[in-house]
CSV table of C-alpha atoms in Angstrom, one decimal:
chain,number,residue,atom,x,y,z
A,22,MET,CA,39.7,-33.5,-13.2
A,23,ALA,CA,43.0,-32.1,-12.0
A,24,GLY,CA,42.6,-29.1,-14.2
A,25,ARG,CA,39.1,-28.5,-12.9
A,26,GLU,CA,40.2,-28.7,-9.3
A,27,GLY,CA,42.8,-26.1,-10.0
A,28,GLU,CA,40.2,-23.8,-11.4
A,29,ASP,CA,38.1,-24.4,-8.2
A,30,ARG,CA,41.0,-23.5,-6.0
A,31,ARG,CA,41.6,-20.3,-7.9
A,32,ALA,CA,38.0,-19.4,-7.8
A,33,ASP,CA,37.8,-19.9,-4.0
A,34,GLY,CA,39.0,-17.3,-1.6
A,35,ALA,CA,41.3,-17.8,1.3
A,36,ASP,CA,38.5,-19.1,3.4
A,37,GLY,CA,37.3,-21.5,0.7
A,38,VAL,CA,34.2,-19.4,-0.2
A,39,ASP,CA,33.6,-18.0,-3.6
A,40,ALA,CA,32.5,-14.5,-2.8
A,41,THR,CA,31.3,-13.9,-6.4
A,42,TRP,CA,28.5,-16.6,-6.6
A,43,ALA,CA,27.5,-15.9,-3.0
A,44,GLN,CA,27.0,-12.2,-3.7
A,45,GLU,CA,25.1,-13.0,-6.9
A,46,LEU,CA,22.8,-15.4,-4.9
A,47,LEU,CA,22.2,-12.8,-2.2
A,48,ASP,CA,21.2,-10.2,-4.9
A,49,HIS,CA,18.2,-12.4,-5.6
A,50,LEU,CA,16.9,-11.6,-2.1
A,51,ARG,CA,16.7,-7.9,-2.9
A,52,PRO,CA,13.1,-6.6,-3.3
A,53,SER,CA,13.6,-6.0,-7.0
A,54,GLY,CA,14.9,-9.5,-7.6
A,55,ARG,CA,12.7,-11.9,-5.7
A,56,ASP,CA,11.7,-14.3,-8.4
A,57,ILE,CA,12.1,-18.1,-8.0
A,58,ARG,CA,12.3,-18.6,-11.7
A,59,LYS,CA,15.3,-16.2,-12.0
A,60,VAL,CA,17.0,-18.0,-9.1
A,61,VAL,CA,16.6,-21.4,-10.7
A,62,ALA,CA,17.8,-20.0,-14.0
A,63,TRP,CA,20.8,-18.5,-12.2
A,64,LEU,CA,21.6,-21.9,-10.5
A,65,ALA,CA,21.4,-23.6,-13.9
A,66,ALA,CA,24.0,-21.2,-15.3
A,67,ALA,CA,26.2,-21.2,-12.2
A,68,ALA,CA,26.3,-25.0,-12.0
A,69,HIS,CA,26.3,-25.7,-15.8
A,70,ALA,CA,23.3,-28.0,-15.2
A,71,ASP,CA,19.6,-28.6,-15.8
A,72,VAL,CA,17.6,-27.5,-12.8
A,73,ALA,CA,14.0,-28.1,-11.9
A,74,LEU,CA,12.0,-27.1,-8.8
A,75,GLN,CA,8.8,-29.0,-8.2
A,76,ASP,CA,6.2,-29.1,-5.3
A,77,ASP,CA,5.0,-32.0,-3.3
A,78,ALA,CA,2.5,-33.0,-6.0
A,79,GLY,CA,5.1,-33.1,-8.7
A,80,THR,CA,4.0,-29.8,-10.3
A,81,ARG,CA,7.0,-27.9,-11.8
A,82,LEU,CA,7.3,-24.5,-10.2
A,83,ALA,CA,10.4,-23.4,-12.2
A,84,GLY,CA,13.2,-24.7,-14.4
A,85,THR,CA,13.2,-27.5,-17.0
A,86,ARG,CA,11.5,-30.8,-16.4
A,87,THR,CA,13.9,-33.6,-15.4
A,88,PRO,CA,13.0,-37.3,-15.1
A,89,LEU,CA,13.2,-38.3,-11.4
A,90,ASP,CA,12.8,-41.5,-9.5
A,91,GLU,CA,9.4,-41.3,-7.9
A,92,ALA,CA,10.4,-43.4,-4.8
A,93,LEU,CA,13.4,-41.3,-4.2
A,94,VAL,CA,11.5,-38.1,-4.5
A,95,ALA,CA,8.8,-39.4,-2.1
A,96,ASP,CA,11.6,-40.2,0.5
A,97,ILE,CA,12.7,-36.5,0.2
A,98,THR,CA,9.3,-34.8,0.2
A,99,THR,CA,8.1,-36.9,3.2
A,100,GLY,CA,11.2,-36.1,5.2
A,101,ARG,CA,12.8,-39.6,5.3
A,102,ILE,CA,15.9,-38.0,3.8
A,103,ALA,CA,17.0,-34.4,3.3
A,104,SER,CA,18.9,-34.9,0.1
A,105,ALA,CA,20.3,-37.4,-2.3
A,106,ALA,CA,23.1,-37.7,-4.8
A,107,LEU,CA,23.4,-40.3,-7.6
A,108,GLN,CA,24.8,-41.0,-11.0
A,109,ASP,CA,22.4,-42.2,-13.8
A,110,ASN,CA,23.1,-42.7,-17.5
A,111,GLY,CA,26.3,-40.6,-17.5
A,112,ARG,CA,24.7,-37.7,-15.6
A,113,HIS,CA,25.2,-36.6,-12.0
A,114,LEU,CA,22.0,-35.8,-10.1
A,115,ARG,CA,21.5,-34.1,-6.8
A,116,LEU,CA,18.1,-33.7,-5.1
A,117,VAL,CA,17.6,-31.3,-2.2
A,118,ARG,CA,14.5,-30.9,0.0
A,119,VAL,CA,12.9,-27.5,-0.2
A,120,GLU,CA,10.3,-26.6,2.5
A,121,LEU,CA,7.0,-25.3,1.2
A,122,PRO,CA,4.9,-22.9,3.3
A,123,HIS,CA,1.6,-24.3,4.6
A,124,ALA,CA,2.3,-27.8,3.1
A,125,ALA,CA,2.4,-31.1,4.9
A,126,THR,CA,5.2,-32.3,2.7
A,127,ALA,CA,8.1,-30.5,0.9
A,128,GLY,CA,9.2,-29.8,-2.6
A,129,VAL,CA,12.4,-30.9,-4.4
A,130,LEU,CA,15.2,-29.0,-6.1
A,131,ALA,CA,16.7,-31.3,-8.8
A,132,VAL,CA,20.1,-30.4,-10.3
A,133,SER,CA,21.4,-32.6,-13.2
A,134,ARG,CA,24.8,-32.1,-14.9
A,135,PRO,CA,27.3,-34.2,-16.9
A,136,ALA,CA,30.3,-33.4,-14.5
A,137,PRO,CA,30.5,-34.6,-10.9
A,138,PHE,CA,29.5,-32.2,-8.1
A,139,ASP,CA,32.6,-30.6,-6.6
A,140,ARG,CA,32.5,-28.8,-3.3
A,141,ARG,CA,31.8,-25.4,-4.9
A,142,THR,CA,28.9,-26.6,-6.9
A,143,ALA,CA,27.4,-28.6,-4.0
A,144,ASP,CA,27.6,-25.5,-1.8
A,145,ILE,CA,25.9,-23.4,-4.5
A,146,VAL,CA,23.0,-26.0,-4.7
A,147,THR,CA,22.6,-26.2,-0.9
A,148,HIS,CA,22.6,-22.4,-0.4
A,149,THR,CA,20.3,-21.9,-3.4
A,150,ALA,CA,17.8,-24.3,-1.8
A,151,GLY,CA,17.8,-22.1,1.3
A,152,VAL,CA,17.2,-19.0,-0.8
A,153,LEU,CA,14.3,-20.6,-2.6
A,154,GLU,CA,12.7,-21.5,0.7
A,155,LEU,CA,12.9,-17.9,1.8
A,156,LEU,CA,11.5,-16.6,-1.4
A,157,LEU,CA,8.6,-19.2,-1.3
A,158,ARG,CA,7.8,-18.1,2.2
A,159,ALA,CA,7.9,-14.4,1.2
A,160,ARG,CA,5.7,-15.1,-1.8
A,161,GLU,CA,3.1,-16.9,0.3
A,162,SER,CA,3.2,-14.2,3.0
A,163,ALA,CA,2.7,-11.5,0.3
A,164,ALA,CA,-0.1,-13.5,-1.3
A,165,ALA,CA,-1.8,-14.0,2.1
A,166,GLY,CA,-1.4,-10.3,2.8
A,167,GLN,CA,-2.9,-9.4,-0.6
A,168,ARG,CA,-5.8,-11.8,0.1
A,169,LEU,CA,-6.4,-10.2,3.5
A,170,ARG,CA,-6.4,-6.7,2.0
A,171,ARG,CA,-8.7,-7.8,-0.8
A,172,ALA,CA,-11.1,-9.4,1.7
A,173,THR,CA,-11.0,-6.4,4.0
A,174,SER,CA,-11.7,-4.1,1.0
A,175,ASP,CA,-14.6,-6.3,-0.1
A,176,LEU,CA,-16.0,-6.2,3.4
A,177,ARG,CA,-15.9,-2.4,3.5
A,178,LEU,CA,-17.7,-2.3,0.2
A,179,ALA,CA,-20.4,-4.7,1.5
A,180,ILE,CA,-21.0,-2.5,4.5
A,181,LEU,CA,-21.3,0.6,2.2
A,182,GLN,CA,-23.8,-1.2,0.0
A,183,LEU,CA,-25.9,-2.2,3.0
A,184,LEU,CA,-25.9,1.5,4.1
A,185,MET,CA,-26.9,2.5,0.6
A,186,VAL,CA,-30.1,0.4,0.8
A,187,GLU,CA,-30.8,1.7,4.3
A,188,ASP,CA,-30.0,-1.7,6.0
A,189,THR,CA,-28.2,0.0,8.9
A,190,VAL,CA,-28.8,-3.0,11.3
A,191,SER,CA,-26.9,-5.4,9.0
A,192,ALA,CA,-24.2,-2.9,8.3
A,193,ARG,CA,-23.5,-2.4,12.0
A,194,ARG,CA,-23.5,-6.1,12.5
A,195,VAL,CA,-21.0,-6.7,9.7
A,196,ALA,CA,-18.8,-3.8,10.8
A,197,ALA,CA,-18.8,-4.8,14.5
A,198,GLY,CA,-16.6,-7.8,14.0
A,199,LEU,CA,-13.6,-6.0,12.5
A,200,TRP,CA,-14.2,-2.3,13.4
A,201,PRO,CA,-16.0,-2.2,16.8
A,202,GLY,CA,-17.7,1.1,17.3
A,203,LEU,CA,-17.3,2.3,13.7
A,204,LEU,CA,-21.0,2.6,13.1
A,205,ASP,CA,-22.1,3.3,16.7
A,206,THR,CA,-23.6,6.5,15.6
A,207,ASP,CA,-26.9,7.9,14.3
A,208,THR,CA,-25.4,10.3,11.8
A,209,ALA,CA,-22.3,10.5,9.6
A,210,CYS,CA,-20.8,12.5,6.7
A,211,VAL,CA,-19.8,11.1,3.4
A,212,TYR,CA,-16.7,12.4,1.6
A,213,VAL,CA,-15.5,11.5,-2.0
A,214,ALA,CA,-11.9,12.0,-2.7
A,215,GLU,CA,-10.7,12.0,-6.4
A,216,SER,CA,-7.3,11.4,-7.8
A,217,ARG,CA,-5.8,9.8,-10.9
A,218,PRO,CA,-7.0,6.1,-11.2
A,219,ASP,CA,-3.5,4.8,-11.0
A,220,ASP,CA,-2.9,6.7,-7.8
A,221,ARG,CA,-6.2,5.7,-6.1
A,222,ASP,CA,-4.9,2.7,-4.1
A,223,ARG,CA,-2.3,5.0,-2.4
A,224,LEU,CA,-4.9,7.6,-1.8
A,225,ALA,CA,-7.2,5.0,-0.1
A,226,GLU,CA,-4.4,3.9,2.2
A,227,GLU,CA,-3.6,7.5,3.1
A,228,CYS,CA,-7.3,8.2,3.8
A,229,LEU,CA,-7.3,5.2,6.2
A,230,ALA,CA,-4.2,6.5,7.9
A,231,ALA,CA,-5.5,10.1,8.0
A,232,THR,CA,-8.7,8.9,9.7
A,233,SER,CA,-6.9,6.4,12.0
A,234,GLU,CA,-9.1,3.7,10.6
A,235,GLN,CA,-12.1,5.2,12.4
A,236,ALA,CA,-13.9,5.7,9.1
A,237,LEU,CA,-15.3,3.5,6.4
A,238,VAL,CA,-12.9,3.9,3.5
A,239,VAL,CA,-14.1,2.3,0.2
A,240,ARG,CA,-12.6,2.2,-3.3
A,241,CYS,CA,-15.6,3.3,-5.3
A,242,PRO,CA,-16.8,0.4,-7.5
A,243,ALA,CA,-18.4,2.8,-10.0
A,244,VAL,CA,-15.7,5.4,-10.6
A,245,ASP,CA,-12.1,4.2,-10.7
A,246,SER,CA,-10.7,7.6,-9.6
A,247,HIS,CA,-12.9,7.9,-6.4
A,248,VAL,CA,-12.4,6.9,-2.8
A,249,ILE,CA,-15.6,7.0,-0.6
A,250,VAL,CA,-15.2,7.8,3.1
A,251,VAL,CA,-18.1,7.5,5.6
A,252,THR,CA,-17.0,9.1,8.8
A,253,PRO,CA,-19.0,9.7,12.0
A,254,GLY,CA,-16.5,12.0,13.6
A,255,GLU,CA,-15.8,15.7,12.9
A,256,ALA,CA,-12.0,15.4,13.1
A,257,ALA,CA,-11.8,13.3,9.9
A,258,ALA,CA,-12.9,16.2,7.8
A,259,ALA,CA,-9.9,18.4,8.7
A,260,GLU,CA,-7.6,15.5,8.2
A,261,LEU,CA,-9.0,14.7,4.8
A,262,ARG,CA,-8.8,18.4,3.7
A,263,ALA,CA,-5.2,18.5,4.8
A,264,LEU,CA,-4.5,15.3,2.9
A,265,VAL,CA,-6.1,16.6,-0.3
A,266,GLY,CA,-4.3,20.0,0.0
A,267,GLY,CA,-0.9,18.4,0.0
A,268,ARG,CA,-1.5,16.2,-3.1
A,269,PRO,CA,-1.5,17.6,-6.6
A,270,GLY,CA,-4.5,16.6,-8.8
A,271,THR,CA,-6.6,15.5,-5.8
A,272,PHE,CA,-10.0,16.9,-4.9
A,273,LEU,CA,-12.5,16.4,-2.1
A,274,GLY,CA,-16.3,16.7,-1.8
A,275,GLY,CA,-18.3,16.3,1.4
A,276,SER,CA,-21.9,15.9,2.3
A,277,ALA,CA,-24.0,17.5,5.0
A,278,ARG,CA,-24.4,15.4,8.1
A,279,GLN,CA,-27.1,12.8,7.5
A,280,SER,CA,-28.6,9.8,9.3
A,281,LEU,CA,-26.9,6.5,8.4
A,282,ALA,CA,-30.2,5.5,6.6
A,283,ARG,CA,-29.6,8.5,4.2
A,284,THR,CA,-26.1,7.4,3.2
A,285,ALA,CA,-27.2,7.2,-0.4
A,286,THR,CA,-28.4,10.8,-0.2
A,287,ALA,CA,-25.1,11.9,1.5
A,288,TYR,CA,-23.1,10.1,-1.2
A,289,GLY,CA,-25.0,12.1,-3.9
A,290,GLN,CA,-24.3,15.3,-2.0
A,291,ALA,CA,-20.6,14.5,-1.8
A,292,VAL,CA,-20.3,13.8,-5.5
A,293,SER,CA,-22.1,17.1,-6.2
A,294,ALA,CA,-19.7,19.0,-3.9
A,295,LEU,CA,-16.8,17.3,-5.6
A,296,ALA,CA,-17.7,19.0,-8.9
A,297,VAL,CA,-17.6,22.3,-7.1
A,298,ALA,CA,-14.2,21.4,-5.5
A,299,HIS,CA,-12.6,21.5,-9.0
A,300,PHE,CA,-13.2,25.3,-9.1
A,301,ARG,CA,-12.0,25.9,-5.5
A,302,PRO,CA,-8.4,27.0,-4.8
A,303,ASP,CA,-8.3,24.6,-1.8
A,304,LYS,CA,-9.6,21.8,-4.0
A,305,ALA,CA,-12.4,20.9,-1.4
A,306,ALA,CA,-16.1,21.7,-1.0
A,307,VAL,CA,-18.9,20.7,1.3
A,308,TYR,CA,-22.5,20.4,0.2
A,309,ALA,CA,-25.1,22.7,1.8
A,310,GLU,CA,-23.0,25.8,1.3
A,311,ARG,CA,-25.9,27.0,-0.8
A,312,THR,CA,-29.6,27.4,-0.6
A,313,HIS,CA,-31.6,24.4,-1.8
A,314,PRO,CA,-35.2,24.7,-3.1
A,315,GLU,CA,-36.8,22.2,-0.7
A,316,ARG,CA,-35.7,24.4,2.2
A,317,LEU,CA,-37.8,27.2,0.8
A,318,MET,CA,-41.0,25.2,0.7
A,319,ASP,CA,-43.7,24.8,3.4
A,320,PRO,CA,-42.4,21.7,5.3
A,321,ALA,CA,-45.8,20.3,6.2
A,322,ALA,CA,-47.2,20.8,2.6
A,323,LEU,CA,-44.0,19.2,1.2
A,324,ARG,CA,-44.3,16.1,3.4
A,325,ASP,CA,-48.0,15.8,2.5
A,326,TRP,CA,-47.3,16.0,-1.2
A,327,ALA,CA,-44.3,13.6,-1.1
A,328,ALA,CA,-46.4,11.0,0.9
A,329,ARG,CA,-49.2,11.2,-1.7
A,330,VAL,CA,-46.8,10.9,-4.7
A,331,LEU,CA,-45.2,7.8,-3.2
A,332,ARG,CA,-48.4,6.2,-1.7
A,333,PRO,CA,-48.6,3.5,-4.3
A,334,LEU,CA,-45.5,1.9,-2.8
A,335,ASP,CA,-46.9,1.8,0.7
A,336,ALA,CA,-48.6,-1.5,0.2
A,337,LEU,CA,-45.3,-3.3,-0.4
A,338,ALA,CA,-43.4,-5.2,2.2
A,339,HIS,CA,-41.1,-3.0,4.2
A,340,HIS,CA,-37.8,-4.5,2.9
A,341,THR,CA,-39.0,-4.5,-0.7
A,342,ARG,CA,-40.2,-0.9,-0.5
A,343,ALA,CA,-36.9,0.2,1.1
A,344,GLU,CA,-34.9,-1.6,-1.6
A,345,LEU,CA,-37.0,0.0,-4.5
A,346,LEU,CA,-36.7,3.5,-3.0
A,347,ALA,CA,-33.0,3.3,-2.3
A,348,THR,CA,-32.3,1.9,-5.8
A,349,THR,CA,-34.5,4.6,-7.4
A,350,ARG,CA,-32.8,7.4,-5.5
A,351,LEU,CA,-29.4,6.2,-6.7
A,352,GLY,CA,-30.7,5.6,-10.2
A,353,LEU,CA,-32.0,9.2,-10.4
A,354,GLU,CA,-28.6,10.5,-9.2
A,355,PHE,CA,-26.3,8.4,-11.4
A,356,THR,CA,-26.4,6.2,-14.5
A,357,ALA,CA,-27.8,2.7,-14.1
A,358,VAL,CA,-24.2,1.2,-14.6
A,359,ASN,CA,-22.8,3.4,-11.7
A,360,ALA,CA,-25.8,2.8,-9.5
A,361,ALA,CA,-25.5,-0.9,-10.0
A,362,ALA,CA,-21.8,-0.9,-9.2
A,363,VAL,CA,-22.4,1.0,-6.0
A,364,LEU,CA,-25.2,-1.3,-4.9
A,365,GLY,CA,-23.4,-4.5,-6.0
A,366,VAL,CA,-26.2,-5.6,-8.4
A,367,SER,CA,-26.5,-5.8,-12.2
A,368,ARG,CA,-27.5,-2.8,-14.2
A,369,ASN,CA,-30.5,-4.8,-15.4
A,370,THR,CA,-31.6,-5.2,-11.8
A,371,VAL,CA,-31.4,-1.4,-11.3
A,372,ARG,CA,-33.4,-0.8,-14.4
A,373,ALA,CA,-36.0,-3.5,-13.4
A,374,ARG,CA,-36.5,-1.9,-10.0
A,375,MET,CA,-36.8,1.6,-11.4
A,376,GLU,CA,-39.3,0.3,-14.0
A,377,ARG,CA,-41.3,-1.3,-11.2
A,378,VAL,CA,-41.4,2.0,-9.3
A,379,GLU,CA,-42.3,3.8,-12.5
A,380,GLY,CA,-45.2,1.4,-13.1
A,381,LEU,CA,-46.4,1.7,-9.5
A,382,LEU,CA,-46.3,5.5,-9.7
A,383,GLY,CA,-47.8,5.5,-13.1
A,384,THR,CA,-45.4,8.0,-14.5
A,385,ASP,CA,-42.6,8.4,-17.0
A,386,LEU,CA,-39.1,8.7,-15.6
A,387,SER,CA,-37.6,9.6,-18.9
A,388,ASP,CA,-39.1,13.1,-18.5
A,389,LEU,CA,-36.7,15.3,-16.6
A,390,THR,CA,-39.5,17.3,-14.9
A,391,VAL,CA,-40.9,14.0,-13.6
A,392,ARG,CA,-37.5,12.8,-12.5
A,393,ALA,CA,-37.0,16.1,-10.6
A,394,ALA,CA,-40.4,15.7,-8.9
A,395,VAL,CA,-39.9,12.1,-7.9
A,396,HIS,CA,-36.4,12.9,-6.7
A,397,LEU,CA,-37.8,15.6,-4.5
A,398,ALA,CA,-40.5,13.3,-3.1
A,399,LEU,CA,-38.0,10.5,-2.4
A,400,ASN,CA,-35.5,12.8,-0.6
A,401,THR,CA,-38.3,14.4,1.4
A,402,GLN,CA,-39.6,11.1,2.7
A,403,ALA,CA,-36.0,9.8,3.3
A,404,GLY,CA,-35.4,12.7,5.6
A,405,LEU,CA,-38.4,11.8,7.8
A,406,ASP,CA,-37.7,10.0,11.1
A,407,GLN,CA,-40.4,7.5,10.2
A,408,GLN,CA,-42.6,6.6,7.3
A,409,PRO,CA,-45.8,8.8,7.1
A,410,ASP,CA,-49.0,7.2,8.2
A,411,GLY,CA,-50.6,7.7,4.9
A,412,GLN,CA,-53.0,10.4,6.1
A,413,SER,CA,-52.9,13.5,4.0
A,414,GLY,CA,-54.3,16.9,4.5
A,415,ALA,CA,-55.0,19.4,1.7
A,416,ASP,CA,-54.3,18.3,-1.9
A,417,THR,CA,-51.1,20.2,-2.3
A,418,ARG,CA,-49.8,20.3,-5.9
A,419,LEU,CA,-46.2,20.6,-6.9
A,420,ALA,CA,-47.1,23.9,-8.5
A,421,ASP,CA,-48.3,25.1,-5.1
A,422,LEU,CA,-45.0,24.1,-3.4
A,423,LEU,CA,-43.1,26.1,-6.1
A,424,ALA,CA,-45.3,29.2,-5.9
A,425,GLY,CA,-43.9,30.7,-2.7
A,426,PRO,CA,-42.3,34.1,-3.0
A,427,ALA,CA,-39.0,32.9,-1.5
A,428,LEU,CA,-38.6,30.1,-3.9
A,429,HIS,CA,-39.7,32.3,-6.8
A,430,THR,CA,-36.9,34.8,-5.9
A,431,TRP,CA,-34.3,32.0,-5.5
A,432,ALA,CA,-35.2,30.6,-9.0
A,433,GLY,CA,-35.1,34.0,-10.6
A,434,GLU,CA,-31.7,34.8,-9.1
A,435,LEU,CA,-30.3,31.4,-10.1
A,436,LEU,CA,-31.3,31.5,-13.8
A,437,ARG,CA,-30.6,35.2,-14.3
A,438,ARG,CA,-26.9,34.3,-14.0
A,439,LEU,CA,-27.2,33.0,-17.5
A,440,ASP,CA,-28.7,36.2,-19.1
A,441,SER,CA,-25.3,37.9,-19.5
A,442,ASP,CA,-24.1,35.3,-22.0
A,443,THR,CA,-24.9,36.5,-25.6
A,444,ARG,CA,-25.3,32.8,-26.7
A,445,ASN,CA,-28.6,32.7,-24.9
A,446,LEU,CA,-27.6,29.8,-22.7
A,447,ARG,CA,-30.9,30.1,-20.8
A,448,ARG,CA,-32.9,29.2,-23.9
A,449,THR,CA,-30.6,26.3,-24.8
A,450,LEU,CA,-30.8,24.9,-21.3
A,451,ARG,CA,-34.6,25.2,-21.1
A,452,THR,CA,-35.0,23.4,-24.5
A,453,TRP,CA,-32.5,20.7,-23.5
A,454,ILE,CA,-34.4,20.0,-20.3
A,455,ALA,CA,-37.7,19.9,-22.2
A,456,ALA,CA,-36.1,17.4,-24.6
A,457,GLY,CA,-35.3,15.1,-21.7
A,458,GLY,CA,-31.6,16.0,-21.7
A,459,ASN,CA,-31.2,14.8,-25.2
A,460,ALA,CA,-28.8,17.1,-27.1
A,461,GLU,CA,-29.9,15.8,-30.6
A,462,ARG,CA,-33.6,16.5,-30.0
A,463,ALA,CA,-32.9,19.9,-28.5
A,464,ALA,CA,-30.6,20.8,-31.4
A,465,GLN,CA,-33.5,20.0,-33.9
A,466,ARG,CA,-35.8,22.2,-32.0
A,467,LEU,CA,-33.3,25.1,-31.9
A,468,GLY,CA,-32.0,24.6,-35.4
A,469,VAL,CA,-28.3,24.2,-34.3
A,470,HIS,CA,-25.8,21.4,-34.1
A,471,ALA,CA,-26.0,18.9,-31.1
A,472,GLN,CA,-22.4,19.7,-30.2
A,473,THR,CA,-23.5,23.4,-29.8
A,474,VAL,CA,-26.2,22.3,-27.4
A,475,ARG,CA,-23.7,20.3,-25.3
A,476,GLU,CA,-21.2,23.2,-25.3
A,477,HIS,CA,-23.9,25.7,-24.1
A,478,VAL,CA,-25.0,23.3,-21.3
A,479,ARG,CA,-21.4,22.7,-20.3
A,480,SER,CA,-20.8,26.5,-20.3
A,481,ALA,CA,-23.8,26.9,-17.9
A,482,GLU,CA,-22.4,24.6,-15.3
A,483,PRO,CA,-19.7,26.9,-13.8
A,484,VAL,CA,-22.1,29.9,-14.0
A,485,LEU,CA,-24.8,28.0,-12.0
A,486,GLU,CA,-22.2,26.1,-10.0
A,487,ARG,CA,-24.0,22.9,-10.7
A,488,GLN,CA,-23.4,19.7,-12.7
A,489,LEU,CA,-25.9,19.4,-15.5
A,490,LEU,CA,-24.7,16.9,-18.1
A,491,ALA,CA,-24.0,14.3,-15.4
A,492,GLY,CA,-27.6,14.6,-14.1
A,493,GLY,CA,-28.5,14.1,-10.5
A,494,SER,CA,-29.4,16.6,-7.7
A,495,ASP,CA,-27.8,19.6,-9.3
A,496,LEU,CA,-29.8,19.2,-12.5
A,497,TYR,CA,-33.0,18.6,-10.7
A,498,GLU,CA,-32.6,21.9,-8.7
A,499,VAL,CA,-32.2,23.7,-12.0
A,500,VAL,CA,-35.3,21.9,-13.4
A,501,LEU,CA,-37.3,23.0,-10.3
A,502,ALA,CA,-36.1,26.6,-10.8
A,503,HIS,CA,-37.5,26.5,-14.4
A,504,LEU,CA,-40.8,25.0,-13.1
A,505,ALA,CA,-41.1,27.7,-10.4
A,506,LEU,CA,-40.8,30.5,-13.0
A,507,GLY,CA,-43.2,28.8,-15.4
A,508,ASP,CA,-40.5,28.2,-18.0
A,509,LEU,CA,-41.4,24.5,-18.2
A,510,ASP,CA,-44.7,22.7,-18.0
A,511,GLN,CA,-45.6,21.0,-14.8
A,512,PRO,CA,-44.7,17.3,-14.7
A,513,ALA,CA,-47.4,14.8,-15.5
A,514,LEU,CA,-47.7,12.7,-12.4
A,515,HIS,CA,-50.0,10.0,-14.0
A,516,GLY,CA,-50.2,8.1,-10.7
A,517,ALA,CA,-52.8,10.7,-9.4
A,518,LYS,CA,-56.4,9.8,-9.8
A,519,PRO,CA,-58.4,11.5,-12.6
A,520,GLY,CA,-59.5,14.9,-11.4
A,521,HIS,CA,-56.8,15.0,-8.8
A,522,PRO,CA,-54.8,18.3,-8.7
A,523,ASP,CA,-51.6,16.5,-9.9
A,524,ALA,CA,-53.3,14.6,-12.7
A,525,PRO,CA,-52.2,15.7,-16.2
A,526,VAL,CA,-54.4,18.3,-17.9
A,527,HIS,CA,-55.0,17.8,-21.6
A,528,GLY,CA,-56.2,20.3,-24.1
């Protein structure tokens, strides 16, 4: 023992403190080293001992399991004593109380070694217990913060999903508790920011900061590179554009201003604009910067036609009707998987709701011309201040809506952009649409490879400035253009009564 005491004196400084072990212990408090298992392992090496850290229930948190006297441990965890030292079967044992965050009792740090505890080793054990308490508190605080951030993120998503199905009353009620005034508005814009998936969390936080938390910022549940922002104010648009402009590989698409009930429509517009943003030098684009076919149709005739197409749904309960229409609008814009993720339901639920709508309308939604027609009817009715009363005037047909000179001119100018390409992109696109967007079937009809069809359709996208392969509003506009020029047969809306102008004509 005399030799060991000499070693201790040489190791200690003039003030009796070993600066080496103290510095090593402090290093474990650095952000990169905060790990209770590493601290316990360090203590075992520094004290030449077996070390175990357990909580008040006896669960080992770190280190190697050491047999302990249960009564003695209970005295320490309940606060009767703060520490204990004893010798048992040739080993020296020291137990120290370690406070646990949010626990009625404490944990125990047990250190067992063959040699007695000298002053240096005892000091190391005591100071290590203090460091472990700090790390346990920090870990609990970080975990609580993470739980709070996750709960807040889930709440934002729930609000968005309520808006997507037009339940604005519930959305406002949920938002009012945490973000008073956030949805005290009749209209809003939706923006979709895109970055690399591994950079999305930071982008979401920057979007929150840029909008001063006066916008609904949601990590898109369907696309892991997208952040959705619903903002009632105009200032947020400039802030988001500035944010995107300063970040490489980041793009922004925005919708036209819509009523809160049309959040799903605005979301589709923002995604469409996002595709255009990839071709813009400022990496940002806003929907409604181009002419849309519905704006060239007679408004009264369009409303009458839409009401008649959707009339089979009018007998449903209001909430059921709204749920089916909102789901179908999203299902026509995106895949069933993505629509389900946005709505917070299963993809089978999305498919079941759309099949129910399909059955009520008596039509086939696998036909792209039918999808374009139903999409037009849904968006037309969603834009009305109130549901039509069911009274209709003249029996307007879709062909009549598409026959106007302004719309015919728009359709011709749009599709003529493809004529300069020697690959005859226009013929490929028309055939692909007629084949329901199926490249294999279109390839068989054209006598080419399916990959050639996909390449032609993909080549048409930047020329038309519209997404085609992804489906949605852009594709339906192109379908309507073909219908307006007579390049495709009019859709068979089987829900119309026999002899009705929109009933299919055979022969």
